[in-house]
mmCIF file of C-alpha atoms in Angstrom:
data_model
loop_
_atom_site.group_PDB
_atom_site.id
_atom_site.type_symbol
_atom_site.label_atom_id
_atom_site.label_comp_id
_atom_site.label_asym_id
_atom_site.label_seq_id
_atom_site.Cartn_x
_atom_site.Cartn_y
_atom_site.Cartn_z
ATOM 1 C CA UNK A 1 -9.480 8.740 37.349
ATOM 2 C CA UNK A 2 -11.458 10.463 34.895
ATOM 3 C CA UNK A 3 -10.772 14.106 34.468
ATOM 4 C CA UNK A 4 -13.631 16.584 34.212
ATOM 5 C CA UNK A 5 -13.071 16.931 30.645
ATOM 6 C CA UNK A 6 -13.528 13.223 30.019
ATOM 7 C CA UNK A 7 -16.960 13.066 31.923
ATOM 8 C CA UNK A 8 -18.156 16.075 29.879
ATOM 9 C CA UNK A 9 -17.163 14.341 26.509
ATOM 10 C CA UNK A 10 -18.935 11.058 28.006
ATOM 11 C CA UNK A 11 -21.801 13.092 28.814
ATOM 12 C CA UNK A 12 -22.230 14.550 25.406
ATOM 13 C CA UNK A 13 -21.754 11.487 23.836
ATOM 14 C CA UNK A 14 -24.586 9.696 25.686
ATOM 15 C CA UNK A 15 -26.809 12.546 24.532
ATOM 16 C CA UNK A 16 -25.637 12.504 20.989
ATOM 17 C CA UNK A 17 -26.381 8.715 20.996
ATOM 18 C CA UNK A 18 -29.951 9.214 22.222
ATOM 19 C CA UNK A 19 -30.418 11.928 19.660
ATOM 20 C CA UNK A 20 -29.339 9.796 16.917
ATOM 21 C CA UNK A 21 -31.593 6.805 18.207
ATOM 22 C CA UNK A 22 -34.768 9.207 18.329
ATOM 23 C CA UNK A 23 -33.907 10.384 14.670
ATOM 24 C CA UNK A 24 -33.634 6.741 13.513
ATOM 25 C CA UNK A 25 -37.234 5.925 15.160
ATOM 26 C CA UNK A 26 -38.575 9.177 13.275
ATOM 27 C CA UNK A 27 -36.852 7.954 9.935
ATOM 28 C CA UNK A 28 -38.986 4.701 10.180
ATOM 29 C CA UNK A 29 -42.046 6.679 8.638
ATOM 30 C CA UNK A 30 -39.992 6.800 5.422
ATOM 31 C CA UNK A 31 -39.980 3.093 5.029
ATOM 32 C CA UNK A 32 -42.560 0.910 3.434
ATOM 33 C CA UNK A 33 -42.197 -3.186 3.578
ATOM 34 C CA UNK A 34 -42.029 -4.758 0.413
ATOM 35 C CA UNK A 35 -41.558 -8.230 1.824
ATOM 36 C CA UNK A 36 -41.014 -8.692 5.513
ATOM 37 C CA UNK A 37 -40.026 -12.350 6.491
ATOM 38 C CA UNK A 38 -38.529 -11.122 9.707
ATOM 39 C CA UNK A 39 -40.525 -13.660 11.586
ATOM 40 C CA UNK A 40 -38.389 -16.234 10.310
ATOM 41 C CA UNK A 41 -35.579 -14.675 12.191
ATOM 42 C CA UNK A 42 -34.396 -17.089 15.014
ATOM 43 C CA UNK A 43 -32.419 -16.568 18.147
ATOM 44 C CA UNK A 44 -28.993 -16.557 17.536
ATOM 45 C CA UNK A 45 -29.223 -16.068 13.828
ATOM 46 C CA UNK A 46 -26.432 -13.719 12.315
ATOM 47 C CA UNK A 47 -28.154 -10.874 10.393
ATOM 48 C CA UNK A 48 -26.773 -8.446 7.654
ATOM 49 C CA UNK A 49 -28.258 -5.131 7.135
ATOM 50 C CA UNK A 50 -27.669 -3.143 3.707
ATOM 51 C CA UNK A 51 -29.111 -0.210 2.169
ATOM 52 C CA UNK A 52 -28.835 -0.091 -1.505
ATOM 53 C CA UNK A 53 -29.719 1.760 -4.809
ATOM 54 C CA UNK A 54 -29.385 0.142 -8.239
ATOM 55 C CA UNK A 55 -27.207 -2.819 -7.377
ATOM 56 C CA UNK A 56 -28.581 -5.724 -9.592
ATOM 57 C CA UNK A 57 -25.195 -6.258 -10.975
ATOM 58 C CA UNK A 58 -23.326 -6.797 -7.631
ATOM 59 C CA UNK A 59 -26.267 -8.370 -5.439
ATOM 60 C CA UNK A 60 -26.166 -11.923 -6.671
ATOM 61 C CA UNK A 61 -22.460 -12.337 -5.744
ATOM 62 C CA UNK A 62 -22.589 -10.066 -2.567
ATOM 63 C CA UNK A 63 -25.569 -12.393 -0.983
ATOM 64 C CA UNK A 64 -24.017 -15.517 -2.341
ATOM 65 C CA UNK A 65 -20.740 -14.690 -0.636
ATOM 66 C CA UNK A 66 -22.122 -13.706 2.742
ATOM 67 C CA UNK A 67 -24.705 -16.563 2.816
ATOM 68 C CA UNK A 68 -21.532 -18.735 2.377
ATOM 69 C CA UNK A 69 -20.127 -17.071 5.569
ATOM 70 C CA UNK A 70 -23.187 -17.715 7.721
ATOM 71 C CA UNK A 71 -25.684 -14.825 7.260
ATOM 72 C CA UNK A 72 -28.840 -16.144 8.164
ATOM 73 C CA UNK A 73 -31.040 -13.307 7.139
ATOM 74 C CA UNK A 74 -30.768 -9.878 5.152
ATOM 75 C CA UNK A 75 -32.554 -6.961 5.825
ATOM 76 C CA UNK A 76 -32.582 -4.504 3.219
ATOM 77 C CA UNK A 77 -33.510 -1.135 2.389
ATOM 78 C CA UNK A 78 -33.881 -0.164 -1.414
ATOM 79 C CA UNK A 79 -33.579 3.636 -2.034
ATOM 80 C CA UNK A 80 -35.851 3.769 -5.083
ATOM 81 C CA UNK A 81 -33.817 1.413 -7.443
ATOM 82 C CA UNK A 82 -34.898 1.349 -11.097
ATOM 83 C CA UNK A 83 -32.519 -1.394 -12.501
ATOM 84 C CA UNK A 84 -34.563 -4.597 -11.188
ATOM 85 C CA UNK A 85 -32.845 -4.567 -7.802
ATOM 86 C CA UNK A 86 -35.989 -4.388 -5.757
ATOM 87 C CA UNK A 87 -37.950 -7.220 -7.637
ATOM 88 C CA UNK A 88 -34.852 -9.487 -7.592
ATOM 89 C CA UNK A 89 -34.420 -8.830 -3.876
ATOM 90 C CA UNK A 90 -38.013 -9.484 -3.021
ATOM 91 C CA UNK A 91 -37.738 -12.962 -4.333
ATOM 92 C CA UNK A 92 -35.158 -14.008 -1.960
ATOM 93 C CA UNK A 93 -36.411 -16.431 0.668
ATOM 94 C CA UNK A 94 -33.738 -14.982 3.096
ATOM 95 C CA UNK A 95 -34.256 -11.380 2.538
ATOM 96 C CA UNK A 96 -36.698 -8.787 4.080
ATOM 97 C CA UNK A 97 -36.984 -5.654 2.056
ATOM 98 C CA UNK A 98 -38.097 -2.185 2.715
ATOM 99 C CA UNK A 99 -38.387 0.668 0.084
ATOM 100 C CA UNK A 100 -38.046 4.386 0.164
ATOM 101 C CA UNK A 101 -37.654 7.218 -2.160
ATOM 102 C CA UNK A 102 -36.414 9.670 0.797
ATOM 103 C CA UNK A 103 -32.973 11.356 0.606
ATOM 104 C CA UNK A 104 -30.202 8.892 1.284
ATOM 105 C CA UNK A 105 -28.090 11.724 2.197
ATOM 106 C CA UNK A 106 -30.550 13.025 4.644
ATOM 107 C CA UNK A 107 -30.891 9.792 6.228
ATOM 108 C CA UNK A 108 -27.228 9.939 7.357
ATOM 109 C CA UNK A 109 -26.254 8.151 4.282
ATOM 110 C CA UNK A 110 -28.794 5.652 5.047
ATOM 111 C CA UNK A 111 -27.734 4.874 8.616
ATOM 112 C CA UNK A 112 -30.626 6.222 10.223
ATOM 113 C CA UNK A 113 -32.933 3.539 8.135
ATOM 114 C CA UNK A 114 -30.781 0.804 9.106
ATOM 115 C CA UNK A 115 -30.605 1.801 12.842
ATOM 116 C CA UNK A 116 -34.412 1.667 12.919
ATOM 117 C CA UNK A 117 -34.244 -1.862 11.572
ATOM 118 C CA UNK A 118 -31.443 -2.687 14.095
ATOM 119 C CA UNK A 119 -33.511 -1.242 16.883
ATOM 120 C CA UNK A 120 -36.266 -3.383 15.936
ATOM 121 C CA UNK A 121 -34.996 -6.845 14.739
ATOM 122 C CA UNK A 122 -31.189 -6.832 15.656
ATOM 123 C CA UNK A 123 -31.078 -6.801 19.559
ATOM 124 C CA UNK A 124 -29.073 -9.538 20.905
ATOM 125 C CA UNK A 125 -27.893 -10.800 17.541
ATOM 126 C CA UNK A 126 -24.519 -10.440 15.785
ATOM 127 C CA UNK A 127 -25.358 -7.798 13.180
ATOM 128 C CA UNK A 128 -23.212 -7.339 9.806
ATOM 129 C CA UNK A 129 -23.835 -3.727 8.274
ATOM 130 C CA UNK A 130 -22.404 -3.435 4.785
ATOM 131 C CA UNK A 131 -22.528 -1.700 1.524
ATOM 132 C CA UNK A 132 -23.348 -3.786 -1.335
ATOM 133 C CA UNK A 133 -19.878 -3.301 -2.646
ATOM 134 C CA UNK A 134 -18.174 -4.603 0.380
ATOM 135 C CA UNK A 135 -17.181 -8.386 0.554
ATOM 136 C CA UNK A 136 -16.118 -9.519 3.772
ATOM 137 C CA UNK A 137 -13.166 -11.532 4.444
ATOM 138 C CA UNK A 138 -11.321 -12.712 7.793
ATOM 139 C CA UNK A 139 -8.859 -15.198 8.589
ATOM 140 C CA UNK A 140 -9.603 -18.858 8.061
ATOM 141 C CA UNK A 141 -12.892 -17.417 6.701
ATOM 142 C CA UNK A 142 -12.975 -20.239 3.730
ATOM 143 C CA UNK A 143 -13.135 -22.971 6.714
ATOM 144 C CA UNK A 144 -14.530 -21.127 9.617
ATOM 145 C CA UNK A 145 -17.956 -19.261 8.869
ATOM 146 C CA UNK A 146 -19.172 -16.535 11.011
ATOM 147 C CA UNK A 147 -20.646 -18.630 13.863
ATOM 148 C CA UNK A 148 -16.890 -19.630 14.327
ATOM 149 C CA UNK A 149 -15.705 -15.960 14.477
ATOM 150 C CA UNK A 150 -18.728 -14.584 16.680
ATOM 151 C CA UNK A 151 -17.954 -17.584 19.229
ATOM 152 C CA UNK A 152 -14.304 -16.347 19.268
ATOM 153 C CA UNK A 153 -15.270 -12.743 19.957
ATOM 154 C CA UNK A 154 -17.671 -13.909 22.664
ATOM 155 C CA UNK A 155 -14.925 -15.901 24.131
ATOM 156 C CA UNK A 156 -12.576 -12.827 23.937
ATOM 157 C CA UNK A 157 -15.405 -10.594 25.732
ATOM 158 C CA UNK A 158 -15.466 -8.642 22.563
ATOM 159 C CA UNK A 159 -18.961 -6.987 21.027
ATOM 160 C CA UNK A 160 -17.331 -5.595 17.808
ATOM 161 C CA UNK A 161 -14.943 -6.526 15.275
ATOM 162 C CA UNK A 162 -13.096 -4.109 12.924
ATOM 163 C CA UNK A 163 -12.014 -4.397 8.964
ATOM 164 C CA UNK A 164 -10.223 -2.179 6.780
ATOM 165 C CA UNK A 165 -11.607 -1.322 3.265
ATOM 166 C CA UNK A 166 -9.318 -2.208 0.594
ATOM 167 C CA UNK A 167 -10.102 -0.895 -2.966
ATOM 168 C CA UNK A 168 -9.666 -3.529 -5.450
ATOM 169 C CA UNK A 169 -9.171 -2.379 -9.168
ATOM 170 C CA UNK A 170 -8.526 -3.890 -12.743
ATOM 171 C CA UNK A 171 -5.359 -3.701 -14.661
ATOM 172 C CA UNK A 172 -6.678 -1.178 -17.606
ATOM 173 C CA UNK A 173 -9.443 1.035 -17.381
ATOM 174 C CA UNK A 174 -12.549 -0.167 -15.307
ATOM 175 C CA UNK A 175 -15.058 0.611 -17.847
ATOM 176 C CA UNK A 176 -13.313 -1.528 -20.310
ATOM 177 C CA UNK A 177 -13.469 -4.812 -18.042
ATOM 178 C CA UNK A 178 -16.333 -7.070 -18.433
ATOM 179 C CA UNK A 179 -18.576 -8.083 -15.560
ATOM 180 C CA UNK A 180 -21.752 -10.048 -15.518
ATOM 181 C CA UNK A 181 -24.159 -10.299 -12.224
ATOM 182 C CA UNK A 182 -23.144 -13.563 -10.277
ATOM 183 C CA UNK A 183 -19.550 -13.313 -11.521
ATOM 184 C CA UNK A 184 -16.537 -13.404 -9.091
ATOM 185 C CA UNK A 185 -15.657 -9.631 -9.224
ATOM 186 C CA UNK A 186 -12.283 -10.564 -8.100
ATOM 187 C CA UNK A 187 -11.510 -12.125 -11.290
ATOM 188 C CA UNK A 188 -11.596 -8.656 -12.622
ATOM 189 C CA UNK A 189 -10.640 -6.557 -9.390
ATOM 190 C CA UNK A 190 -7.464 -8.605 -8.882
ATOM 191 C CA UNK A 191 -5.034 -5.671 -7.607
ATOM 192 C CA UNK A 192 -4.784 -3.424 -4.559
ATOM 193 C CA UNK A 193 -2.192 -0.758 -3.341
ATOM 194 C CA UNK A 194 -0.416 -2.748 -0.437
ATOM 195 C CA UNK A 195 1.995 -0.241 1.321
ATOM 196 C CA UNK A 196 0.639 3.299 1.278
ATOM 197 C CA UNK A 197 -1.896 3.156 4.027
ATOM 198 C CA UNK A 198 -1.347 5.511 7.154
ATOM 199 C CA UNK A 199 -3.506 4.796 10.617
ATOM 200 C CA UNK A 200 -4.100 7.096 13.546
ATOM 201 C CA UNK A 201 -6.230 6.447 16.666
ATOM 202 C CA UNK A 202 -8.809 9.571 16.815
ATOM 203 C CA UNK A 203 -8.788 10.107 20.718
ATOM 204 C CA UNK A 204 -12.363 11.733 20.944
ATOM 205 C CA UNK A 205 -14.211 8.795 19.919
ATOM 206 C CA UNK A 206 -11.221 6.282 20.236
ATOM 207 C CA UNK A 207 -11.610 4.934 16.590
ATOM 208 C CA UNK A 208 -8.930 3.992 13.961
ATOM 209 C CA UNK A 209 -8.557 6.387 11.241
ATOM 210 C CA UNK A 210 -7.318 4.944 8.017
ATOM 211 C CA UNK A 211 -6.548 6.670 4.809
ATOM 212 C CA UNK A 212 -4.574 5.386 1.756
ATOM 213 C CA UNK A 213 -4.830 2.961 -1.201
ATOM 214 C CA UNK A 214 -5.333 3.623 -4.669
ATOM 215 C CA UNK A 215 -7.867 6.429 -4.206
ATOM 216 C CA UNK A 216 -5.483 8.322 -2.142
ATOM 217 C CA UNK A 217 -2.776 7.759 -4.662
ATOM 218 C CA UNK A 218 -4.654 8.603 -7.809
ATOM 219 C CA UNK A 219 -7.536 10.954 -6.775
ATOM 220 C CA UNK A 220 -6.007 12.677 -3.576
ATOM 221 C CA UNK A 221 -2.235 12.850 -4.090
ATOM 222 C CA UNK A 222 -2.241 16.212 -3.388
ATOM 223 C CA UNK A 223 -4.369 16.103 -0.405
ATOM 224 C CA UNK A 224 -4.214 12.638 1.164
ATOM 225 C CA UNK A 225 -6.055 13.459 4.256
ATOM 226 C CA UNK A 226 -9.081 14.054 2.295
ATOM 227 C CA UNK A 227 -9.175 10.750 0.792
ATOM 228 C CA UNK A 228 -12.077 8.374 1.734
ATOM 229 C CA UNK A 229 -11.711 6.724 5.142
ATOM 230 C CA UNK A 230 -11.054 2.978 5.030
ATOM 231 C CA UNK A 231 -11.473 1.985 8.549
ATOM 232 C CA UNK A 232 -15.018 0.260 9.425
ATOM 233 C CA UNK A 233 -16.653 -1.578 12.227
ATOM 234 C CA UNK A 234 -18.863 -3.854 10.257
ATOM 235 C CA UNK A 235 -19.791 -6.583 12.915
ATOM 236 C CA UNK A 236 -21.328 -6.008 16.015
ATOM 237 C CA UNK A 237 -23.325 -7.740 18.861
ATOM 238 C CA UNK A 238 -26.084 -5.504 18.624
ATOM 239 C CA UNK A 239 -28.049 -3.706 21.120
ATOM 240 C CA UNK A 240 -30.842 -1.409 20.712
ATOM 241 C CA UNK A 241 -28.985 1.384 22.318
ATOM 242 C CA UNK A 242 -26.188 1.119 20.214
ATOM 243 C CA UNK A 243 -25.908 3.502 16.981
ATOM 244 C CA UNK A 244 -23.433 4.032 14.211
ATOM 245 C CA UNK A 245 -22.126 7.810 14.469
ATOM 246 C CA UNK A 246 -20.570 8.074 10.924
ATOM 247 C CA UNK A 247 -21.624 5.265 8.176
ATOM 248 C CA UNK A 248 -19.819 2.261 10.097
ATOM 249 C CA UNK A 249 -16.641 4.146 10.665
ATOM 250 C CA UNK A 250 -17.470 4.836 14.127
ATOM 251 C CA UNK A 251 -20.352 3.553 16.677
ATOM 252 C CA UNK A 252 -21.459 4.760 19.796
ATOM 253 C CA UNK A 253 -21.185 3.946 22.823
ATOM 254 C CA UNK A 254 -17.290 4.553 21.983
ATOM 255 C CA UNK A 255 -15.793 1.685 23.799
ATOM 256 C CA UNK A 256 -17.127 -0.442 20.920
ATOM 257 C CA UNK A 257 -14.485 1.469 18.363
ATOM 258 C CA UNK A 258 -11.620 -0.325 20.371
ATOM 259 C CA UNK A 259 -11.111 -2.989 17.758
ATOM 260 C CA UNK A 260 -7.521 -2.783 17.944
ATOM 261 C CA UNK A 261 -4.961 -3.756 20.911
ATOM 262 C CA UNK A 262 -4.442 -0.900 22.774
ATOM 263 C CA UNK A 263 -1.227 -2.518 24.148
ATOM 264 C CA UNK A 264 0.362 -2.963 21.175
ATOM 265 C CA UNK A 265 -0.535 -6.485 20.182
ATOM 266 C CA UNK A 266 -2.718 -7.591 17.639
ATOM 267 C CA UNK A 267 -6.572 -8.123 17.686
ATOM 268 C CA UNK A 268 -8.418 -10.419 15.308
ATOM 269 C CA UNK A 269 -9.489 -8.294 12.231
ATOM 270 C CA UNK A 270 -10.867 -8.434 8.897
ATOM 271 C CA UNK A 271 -11.015 -6.897 5.592
ATOM 272 C CA UNK A 272 -13.736 -5.455 3.294
ATOM 273 C CA UNK A 273 -12.811 -6.149 -0.384
ATOM 274 C CA UNK A 274 -14.532 -3.044 -2.009
ATOM 275 C CA UNK A 275 -15.682 -3.690 -5.446
ATOM 276 C CA UNK A 276 -16.353 0.062 -6.293
ATOM 277 C CA UNK A 277 -14.368 -0.117 -9.549
ATOM 278 C CA UNK A 278 -16.230 -2.458 -11.615
ATOM 279 C CA UNK A 279 -17.440 -1.512 -15.073
ATOM 280 C CA UNK A 280 -20.200 0.539 -14.151
ATOM 281 C CA UNK A 281 -18.075 2.945 -12.271
ATOM 282 C CA UNK A 282 -17.949 5.797 -15.110
ATOM 283 C CA UNK A 283 -21.921 5.966 -15.404
ATOM 284 C CA UNK A 284 -22.240 5.838 -11.499
ATOM 285 C CA UNK A 285 -19.869 8.738 -10.915
ATOM 286 C CA UNK A 286 -21.636 10.724 -13.499
ATOM 287 C CA UNK A 287 -25.087 10.055 -11.828
ATOM 288 C CA UNK A 288 -23.705 10.462 -8.422
ATOM 289 C CA UNK A 289 -22.191 13.802 -9.319
ATOM 290 C CA UNK A 290 -25.464 15.122 -10.279
ATOM 291 C CA UNK A 291 -27.398 13.412 -7.363
ATOM 292 C CA UNK A 292 -24.958 14.661 -4.673
ATOM 293 C CA UNK A 293 -26.069 12.206 -2.284
ATOM 294 C CA UNK A 294 -22.885 10.483 -1.189
ATOM 295 C CA UNK A 295 -20.785 12.961 0.419
ATOM 296 C CA UNK A 296 -21.494 15.589 3.289
ATOM 297 C CA UNK A 297 -19.972 18.273 1.363
ATOM 298 C CA UNK A 298 -20.560 17.310 -2.278
ATOM 299 C CA UNK A 299 -18.793 20.296 -3.944
ATOM 300 C CA UNK A 300 -15.503 19.374 -2.588
ATOM 301 C CA UNK A 301 -15.696 15.842 -4.503
ATOM 302 C CA UNK A 302 -16.850 17.354 -7.797
ATOM 303 C CA UNK A 303 -12.932 16.871 -9.121
ATOM 304 C CA UNK A 304 -13.076 13.276 -7.739
ATOM 305 C CA UNK A 305 -16.100 12.415 -9.881
ATOM 306 C CA UNK A 306 -14.708 14.113 -12.805
ATOM 307 C CA UNK A 307 -11.633 11.785 -12.310
ATOM 308 C CA UNK A 308 -13.775 9.023 -12.168
ATOM 309 C CA UNK A 309 -15.852 9.731 -15.312
ATOM 310 C CA UNK A 310 -12.427 9.787 -17.324
ATOM 311 C CA UNK A 311 -12.278 6.078 -16.682
ATOM 312 C CA UNK A 312 -8.338 6.033 -15.645
ATOM 313 C CA UNK A 313 -6.518 3.146 -15.423
ATOM 314 C CA UNK A 314 -5.619 2.637 -11.608
ATOM 315 C CA UNK A 315 -2.837 0.024 -12.152
ATOM 316 C CA UNK A 316 0.570 0.925 -11.607
ATOM 317 C CA UNK A 317 4.045 -1.018 -11.272
ATOM 318 C CA UNK A 318 3.667 -1.128 -7.464
ATOM 319 C CA UNK A 319 0.311 -2.743 -7.594
ATOM 320 C CA UNK A 320 -0.079 -5.783 -5.833
ATOM 321 C CA UNK A 321 -2.187 -8.882 -7.067
ATOM 322 C CA UNK A 322 -4.572 -10.126 -4.550
ATOM 323 C CA UNK A 323 -4.150 -13.890 -3.559
ATOM 324 C CA UNK A 324 -6.067 -14.340 -0.323
ATOM 325 C CA UNK A 325 -6.528 -13.714 3.232
ATOM 326 C CA UNK A 326 -2.967 -14.943 4.358
ATOM 327 C CA UNK A 327 -1.268 -12.512 1.912
ATOM 328 C CA UNK A 328 -3.046 -9.639 3.688
ATOM 329 C CA UNK A 329 -2.424 -10.998 6.956
ATOM 330 C CA UNK A 330 1.435 -11.079 5.948
ATOM 331 C CA UNK A 331 1.207 -7.413 4.896
ATOM 332 C CA UNK A 332 -0.406 -5.974 7.933
ATOM 333 C CA UNK A 333 -3.678 -5.285 6.888
ATOM 334 C CA UNK A 334 -5.434 -8.008 8.826
ATOM 335 C CA UNK A 335 -4.736 -10.083 11.807
ATOM 336 C CA UNK A 336 -5.359 -13.671 13.446
ATOM 337 C CA UNK A 337 -4.940 -12.182 16.831
ATOM 338 C CA UNK A 338 -4.002 -15.471 18.023
ATOM 339 C CA UNK A 339 -6.777 -17.143 16.342
ATOM 340 C CA UNK A 340 -4.825 -20.179 14.956
#
């Protein structure tokens, strides 16, 4: 039986969800269509939603990988790119593109813009919400495309799918490693921290809270709980009443945050391989330190940007070389959850 406190929290969260949805509807005015091909979306299509800025280097591999997984249509918001990103995306037949020059931070780090597109086009579809530096993998992903995964989730009665973000990095300073658009980034970003992650369940929204990895080790060693959050819920069978609360780390209604087995078993899950540490990291850190658009309290991350701009070698003798999803499952970073 629910207590009065739980009922009050549920009431507050319902109203918060309604406020966030109303906010997204207002923010739609900030978007201008560049190439609207949403008329081609069919019932049952798997959709991907992405907000980007100056990602011409990453996007060819990003789109090819997720096309290969089974994404049928990409809905992309370009936040005033000046590196050719917008023109390249406009030429892709499976991309619908909008542009905006408004603040990414004031749009809840792009979530408001994507929420409007999800309200308008995502209802009833399995929707993947990603950043351009995130590459989704999951058990059997080489042989079982996303429709097989979503069919499995449907049979289990699940509407959401969790993935841990895994920071990948090179051996040697990132800025010294060559990378060209379309290359496999994991030929360069071949390493990760395997054993320094910690996980909690947040009681308020019932979501996992994961910290750790190379950024905790190198940049937040003296304050690991301030390290970037690594838990995400990137794949959801969307309903126009749903809304992400904080990036894709949390979602409302809060039952969708239960992407883990509360009884102590294992639920099917994936990993987002994070390509943040390509050779552009030094220049991008310098730019983002000035723009102050990527963190809620930007001043507390100035030292983080300074450290990135120094182009440190992130590799250490304890680093683990990436070999595939089976390795990540064996390390406890993802689970088949009985999907054999």
